[in-house]
Coordinates of C-alpha atoms in Angstrom, one line a residue:
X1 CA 79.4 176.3 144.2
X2 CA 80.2 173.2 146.3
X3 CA 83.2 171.3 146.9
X4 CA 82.5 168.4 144.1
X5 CA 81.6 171.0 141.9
X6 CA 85.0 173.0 142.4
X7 CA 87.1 170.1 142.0
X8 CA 89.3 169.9 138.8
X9 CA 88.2 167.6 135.7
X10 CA 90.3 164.5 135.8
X11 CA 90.4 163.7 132.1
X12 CA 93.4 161.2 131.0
X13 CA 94.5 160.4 134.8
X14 CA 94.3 157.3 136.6
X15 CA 93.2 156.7 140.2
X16 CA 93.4 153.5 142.0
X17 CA 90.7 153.6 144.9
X18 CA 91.1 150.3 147.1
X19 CA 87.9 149.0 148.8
X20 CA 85.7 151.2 146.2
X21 CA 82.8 148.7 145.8
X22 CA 81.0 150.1 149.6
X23 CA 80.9 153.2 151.5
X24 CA 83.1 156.0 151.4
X25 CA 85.4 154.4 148.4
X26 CA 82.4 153.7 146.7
X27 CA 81.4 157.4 147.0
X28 CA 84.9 158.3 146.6
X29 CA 85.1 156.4 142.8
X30 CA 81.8 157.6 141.7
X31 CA 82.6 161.5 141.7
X32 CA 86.4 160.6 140.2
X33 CA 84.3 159.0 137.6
X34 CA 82.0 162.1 137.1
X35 CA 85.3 163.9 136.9
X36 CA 86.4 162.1 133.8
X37 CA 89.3 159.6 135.4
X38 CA 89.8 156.3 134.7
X39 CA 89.0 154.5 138.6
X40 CA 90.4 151.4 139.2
X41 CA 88.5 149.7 141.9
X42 CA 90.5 147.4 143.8
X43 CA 88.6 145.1 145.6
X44 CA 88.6 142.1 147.6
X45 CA 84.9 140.7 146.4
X46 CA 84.7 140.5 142.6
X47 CA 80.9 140.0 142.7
X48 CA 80.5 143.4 145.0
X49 CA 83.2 144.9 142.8
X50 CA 80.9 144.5 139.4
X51 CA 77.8 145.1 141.4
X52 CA 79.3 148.7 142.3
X53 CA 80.6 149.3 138.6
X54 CA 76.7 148.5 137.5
X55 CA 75.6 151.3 139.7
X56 CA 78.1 153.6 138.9
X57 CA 77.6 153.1 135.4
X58 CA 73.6 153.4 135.5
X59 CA 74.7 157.1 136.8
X60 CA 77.2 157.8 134.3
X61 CA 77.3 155.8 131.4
X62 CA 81.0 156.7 129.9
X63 CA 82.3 156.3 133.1
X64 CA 85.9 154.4 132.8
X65 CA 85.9 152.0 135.4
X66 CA 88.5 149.2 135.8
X67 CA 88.0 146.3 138.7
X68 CA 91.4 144.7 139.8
X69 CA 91.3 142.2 142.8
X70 CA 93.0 143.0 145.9
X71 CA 93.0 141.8 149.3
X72 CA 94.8 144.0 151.8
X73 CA 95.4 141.1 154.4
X74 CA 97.7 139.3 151.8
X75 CA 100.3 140.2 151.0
X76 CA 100.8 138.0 147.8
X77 CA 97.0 139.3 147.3
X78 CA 99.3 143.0 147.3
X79 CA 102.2 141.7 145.1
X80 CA 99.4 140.4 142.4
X81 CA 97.9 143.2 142.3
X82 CA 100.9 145.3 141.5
X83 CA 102.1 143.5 139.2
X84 CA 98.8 142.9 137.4
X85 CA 98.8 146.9 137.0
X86 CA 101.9 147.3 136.4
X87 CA 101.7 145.5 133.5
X88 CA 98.9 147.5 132.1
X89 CA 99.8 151.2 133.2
X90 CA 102.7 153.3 133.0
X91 CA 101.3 156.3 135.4
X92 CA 99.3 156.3 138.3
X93 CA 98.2 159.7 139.2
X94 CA 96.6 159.2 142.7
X95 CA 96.6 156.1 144.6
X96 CA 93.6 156.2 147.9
X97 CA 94.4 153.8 150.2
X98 CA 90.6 154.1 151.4
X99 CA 89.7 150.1 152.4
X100 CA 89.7 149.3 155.7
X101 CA 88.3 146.6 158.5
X102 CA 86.9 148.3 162.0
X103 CA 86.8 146.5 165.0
X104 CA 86.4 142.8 164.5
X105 CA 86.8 140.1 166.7
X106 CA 90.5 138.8 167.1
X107 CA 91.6 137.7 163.5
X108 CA 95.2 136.7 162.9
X109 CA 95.6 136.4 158.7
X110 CA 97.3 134.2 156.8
X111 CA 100.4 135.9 157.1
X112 CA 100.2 135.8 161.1
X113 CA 99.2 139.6 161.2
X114 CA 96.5 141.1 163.3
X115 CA 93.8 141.9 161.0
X116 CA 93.5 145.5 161.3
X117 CA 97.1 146.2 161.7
X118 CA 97.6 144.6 158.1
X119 CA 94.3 145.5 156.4
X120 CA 94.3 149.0 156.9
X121 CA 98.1 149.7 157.5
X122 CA 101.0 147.2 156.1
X123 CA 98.8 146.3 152.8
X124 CA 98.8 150.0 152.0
X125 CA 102.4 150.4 152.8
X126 CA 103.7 147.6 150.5
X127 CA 101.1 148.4 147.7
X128 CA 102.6 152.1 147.8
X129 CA 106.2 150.7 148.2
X130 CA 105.2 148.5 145.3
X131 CA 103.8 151.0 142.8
X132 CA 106.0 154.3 143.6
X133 CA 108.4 153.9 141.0
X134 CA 105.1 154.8 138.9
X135 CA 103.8 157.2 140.6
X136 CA 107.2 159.0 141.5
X137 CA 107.5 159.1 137.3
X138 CA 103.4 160.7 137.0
X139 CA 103.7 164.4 136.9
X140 CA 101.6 166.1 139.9
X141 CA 101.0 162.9 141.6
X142 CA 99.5 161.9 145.2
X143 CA 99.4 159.1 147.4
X144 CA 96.1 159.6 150.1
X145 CA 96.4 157.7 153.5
X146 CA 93.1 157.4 155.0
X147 CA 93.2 158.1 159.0
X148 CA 90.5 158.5 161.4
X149 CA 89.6 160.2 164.4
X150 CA 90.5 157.4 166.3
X151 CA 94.1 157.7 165.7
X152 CA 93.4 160.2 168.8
X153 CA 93.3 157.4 171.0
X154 CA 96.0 155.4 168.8
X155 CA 99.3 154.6 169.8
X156 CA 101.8 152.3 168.3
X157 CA 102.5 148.9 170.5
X158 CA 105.7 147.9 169.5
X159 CA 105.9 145.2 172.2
X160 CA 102.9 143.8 170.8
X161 CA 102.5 145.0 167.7
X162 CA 99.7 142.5 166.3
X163 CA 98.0 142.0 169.8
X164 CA 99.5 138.7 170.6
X165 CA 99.5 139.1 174.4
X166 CA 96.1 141.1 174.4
X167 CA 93.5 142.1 171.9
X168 CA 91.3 144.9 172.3
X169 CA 89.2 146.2 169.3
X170 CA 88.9 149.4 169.6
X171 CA 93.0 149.9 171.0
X172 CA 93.7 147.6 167.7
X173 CA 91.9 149.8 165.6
X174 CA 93.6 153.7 167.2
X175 CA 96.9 151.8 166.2
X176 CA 96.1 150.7 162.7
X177 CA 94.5 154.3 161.9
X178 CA 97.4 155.9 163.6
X179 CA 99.9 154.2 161.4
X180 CA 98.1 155.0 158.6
X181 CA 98.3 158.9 159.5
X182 CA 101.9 158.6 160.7
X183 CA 102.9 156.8 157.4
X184 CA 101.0 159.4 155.2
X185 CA 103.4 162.2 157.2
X186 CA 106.7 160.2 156.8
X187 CA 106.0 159.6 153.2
X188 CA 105.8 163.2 152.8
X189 CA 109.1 163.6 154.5
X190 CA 111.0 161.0 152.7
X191 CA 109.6 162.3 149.1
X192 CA 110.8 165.5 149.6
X193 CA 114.5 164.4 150.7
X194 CA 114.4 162.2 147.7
X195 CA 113.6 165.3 145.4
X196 CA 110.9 163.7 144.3
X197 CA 108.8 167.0 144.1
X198 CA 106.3 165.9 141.3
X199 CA 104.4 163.2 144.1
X200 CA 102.8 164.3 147.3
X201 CA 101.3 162.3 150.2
X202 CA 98.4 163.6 152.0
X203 CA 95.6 162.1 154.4
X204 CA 91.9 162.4 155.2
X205 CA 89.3 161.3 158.0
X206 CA 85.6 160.9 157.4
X207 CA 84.5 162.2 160.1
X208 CA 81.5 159.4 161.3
X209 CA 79.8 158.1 158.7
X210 CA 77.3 154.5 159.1
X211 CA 79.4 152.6 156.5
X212 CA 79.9 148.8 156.4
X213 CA 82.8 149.4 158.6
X214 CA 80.1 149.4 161.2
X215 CA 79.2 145.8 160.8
X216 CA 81.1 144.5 163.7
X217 CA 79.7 146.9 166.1
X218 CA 77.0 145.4 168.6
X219 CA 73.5 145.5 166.6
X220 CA 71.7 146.8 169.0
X221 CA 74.0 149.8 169.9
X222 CA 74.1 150.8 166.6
X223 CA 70.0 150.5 166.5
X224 CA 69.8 152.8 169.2
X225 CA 72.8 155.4 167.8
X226 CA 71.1 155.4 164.4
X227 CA 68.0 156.7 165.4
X228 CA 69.4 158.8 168.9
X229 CA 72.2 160.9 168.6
X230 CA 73.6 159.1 165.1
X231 CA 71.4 162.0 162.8
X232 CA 73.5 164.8 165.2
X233 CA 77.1 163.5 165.3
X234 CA 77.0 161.4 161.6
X235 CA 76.8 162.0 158.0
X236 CA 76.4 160.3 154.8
X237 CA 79.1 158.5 153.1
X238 CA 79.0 161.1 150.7
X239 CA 79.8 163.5 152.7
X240 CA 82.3 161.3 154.5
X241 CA 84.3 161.1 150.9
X242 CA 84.8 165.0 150.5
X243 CA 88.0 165.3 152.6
X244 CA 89.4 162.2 150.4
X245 CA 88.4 164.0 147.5
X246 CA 90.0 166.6 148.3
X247 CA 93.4 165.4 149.7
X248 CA 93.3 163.5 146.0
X249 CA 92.3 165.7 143.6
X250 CA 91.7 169.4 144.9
X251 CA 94.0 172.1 143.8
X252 CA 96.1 173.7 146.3
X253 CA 96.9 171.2 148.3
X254 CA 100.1 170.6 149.8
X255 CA 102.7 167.4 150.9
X256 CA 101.4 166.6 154.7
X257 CA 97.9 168.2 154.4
X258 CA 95.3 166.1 156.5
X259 CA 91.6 167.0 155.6
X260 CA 88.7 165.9 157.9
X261 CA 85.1 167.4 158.6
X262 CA 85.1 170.6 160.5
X263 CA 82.1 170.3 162.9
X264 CA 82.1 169.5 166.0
X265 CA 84.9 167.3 167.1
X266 CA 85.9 166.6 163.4
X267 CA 82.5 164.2 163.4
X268 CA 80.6 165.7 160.6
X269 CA 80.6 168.9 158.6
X270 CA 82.2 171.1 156.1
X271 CA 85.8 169.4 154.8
X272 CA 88.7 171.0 155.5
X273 CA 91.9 170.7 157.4
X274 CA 91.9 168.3 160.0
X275 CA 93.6 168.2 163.6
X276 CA 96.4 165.1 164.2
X277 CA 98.0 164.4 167.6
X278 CA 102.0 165.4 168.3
X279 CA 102.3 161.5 168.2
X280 CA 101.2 161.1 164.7
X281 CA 103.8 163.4 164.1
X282 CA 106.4 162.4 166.1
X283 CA 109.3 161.2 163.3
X284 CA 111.4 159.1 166.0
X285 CA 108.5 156.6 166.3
X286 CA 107.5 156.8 162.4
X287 CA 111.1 156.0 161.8
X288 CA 111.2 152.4 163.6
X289 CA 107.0 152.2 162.2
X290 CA 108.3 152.3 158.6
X291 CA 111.3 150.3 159.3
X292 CA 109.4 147.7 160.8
X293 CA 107.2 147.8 158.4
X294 CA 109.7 147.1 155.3
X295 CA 110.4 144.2 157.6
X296 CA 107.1 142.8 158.0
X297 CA 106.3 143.4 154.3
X298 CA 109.4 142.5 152.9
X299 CA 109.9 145.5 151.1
X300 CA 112.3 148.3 151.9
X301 CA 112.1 151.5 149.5
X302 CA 112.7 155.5 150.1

């Protein structure tokens, strides 16, 4: 029996699944839907959202899907969001904080944040901040961080922590995706000397997987990768999804766990637990990340 067939039925619990319309959140919401859970699929793009909600519906017809707007480089886009669901739920069983932006050229938002630092990192950490009162209250409750192997190569710029004085893609993306992981850890850390022992926080990779995060890398580069080495080192975004599904759903799974694939270098294969760096664990730095973080967000909680 496989992994998706092992995991637990969902009946009667809520997931919130950001950036489910594409790739691995889209794979992601479809199986929680199979499982029986009502998926909320915040989005940015309503039209992608409904197109995604068609598909997954064409597969399973009672499937209990939900689309609430979101866009994780606002943070008002954030605040609306909570509120909006907020004002329709009382639990939240798992939140994913799956969406994410790879590599683009130099994009400050509208809140005068680099783009990936704020898409795939501070979003996340004011929409959990924002909903953990409900998810604190949800028995047996989880909040999944999604990292990457590139948080290998990460590190935390606090002297230029949206690169101001120098942008490099790939350096701006290690940082975002080591935040992420180092965030999913300290959450876990402040939970439990909070008491709050119903509500975990755990983390997954992918692995490498030819989503639409791809779509900023040079064309013909990822020509020649899909049909070179890509088939050796990649795999599908459903198989991407299994270490998020099981760092949100799976049973035996504890606070901290961080899943990934567990082929060669973490890039593809069987899910399982994954490797992190002694800097994604380091809790001096995650202490000043999350502290400058309530800053930047506006919103200090645990």
């Amino acid at each position: 029996m496989g992994l998706i067939e092992e995991l637990p039925l969902q009946n009667g619990r809520i997931i919130i699944v950001t950036g489910a319309n594409t790739g691995l959140g889209f794979e992601t919401a479809l199986v929680l839907a199979k499982k029986g859970a009502k998926v909320i699929m915040a989005c940015r793009n309503a039209i992608k959202a409904n197109k995604a909600i068609d598909r997954i519906k064409k597969e399973i017809p009672i499937a209990d899907l939900e689309f609430i707007q979101i866009d994780l480089s606002s943070l008002e886009s954030v605040r609306s969001f909570a509120k909006e669901f907020q004002s329709k739920y009382d639990r939240l069983d798992v939140l994913i904080n799956n969406a994410g932006v790879m590599m683009p050229p130099y994009t400050k938002t509208k809140d005068g944040f680099e783009l990936q630092f704020e898409a795939n990192h501070l979003g996340h950490f004011l929409l959990t901040g924002l909903l953990l009162d409900t998810i604190v209250n949800t028995p047996d409750s989880r909040v999944v961080s999604l990292s990457s192997i590139a948080h290998k190569n990460g590190k935390i710029n606090f002297d230029d922590l949206q690169s101001e004085k120098k942008y490099s893609a790939s350096e701006a993306y290690g940082q975002s995706k080591l935040a992420c992981l180092m965030f999913a850890y300290e959450l876990q850390r402040r939970l439990e000397r909070k008491g709050y022992n119903n509500t975990i926080s755990t983390a997954a990779h992918p692995g490498v997987s030819p989503t639409e995060l791809s779509r900023h890398m040079p064309k013909l580069l990822f020509v020649i990768l899909k049909y070179t080495v890509g088939p050796f080192l990649t795999h599908a975004p459903s198989e991407g999804a299994k270490p998020t599904l099981m760092a949100a759903v799976a049973n035996g799974v504890k606070g901290g766990d961080y899943f990934g694939p567990t082929g060669f270098n973490e890039m593809k294969g069987k899910p399982g637990i994954a490797s992190s760096t002694d800097l994604s664990k380091d809790e001096t730095v995650a202490k000043r990340l999350w502290e400058v973080s309530e800053e930047l967000s506006g919103l200090k909680f645990l």
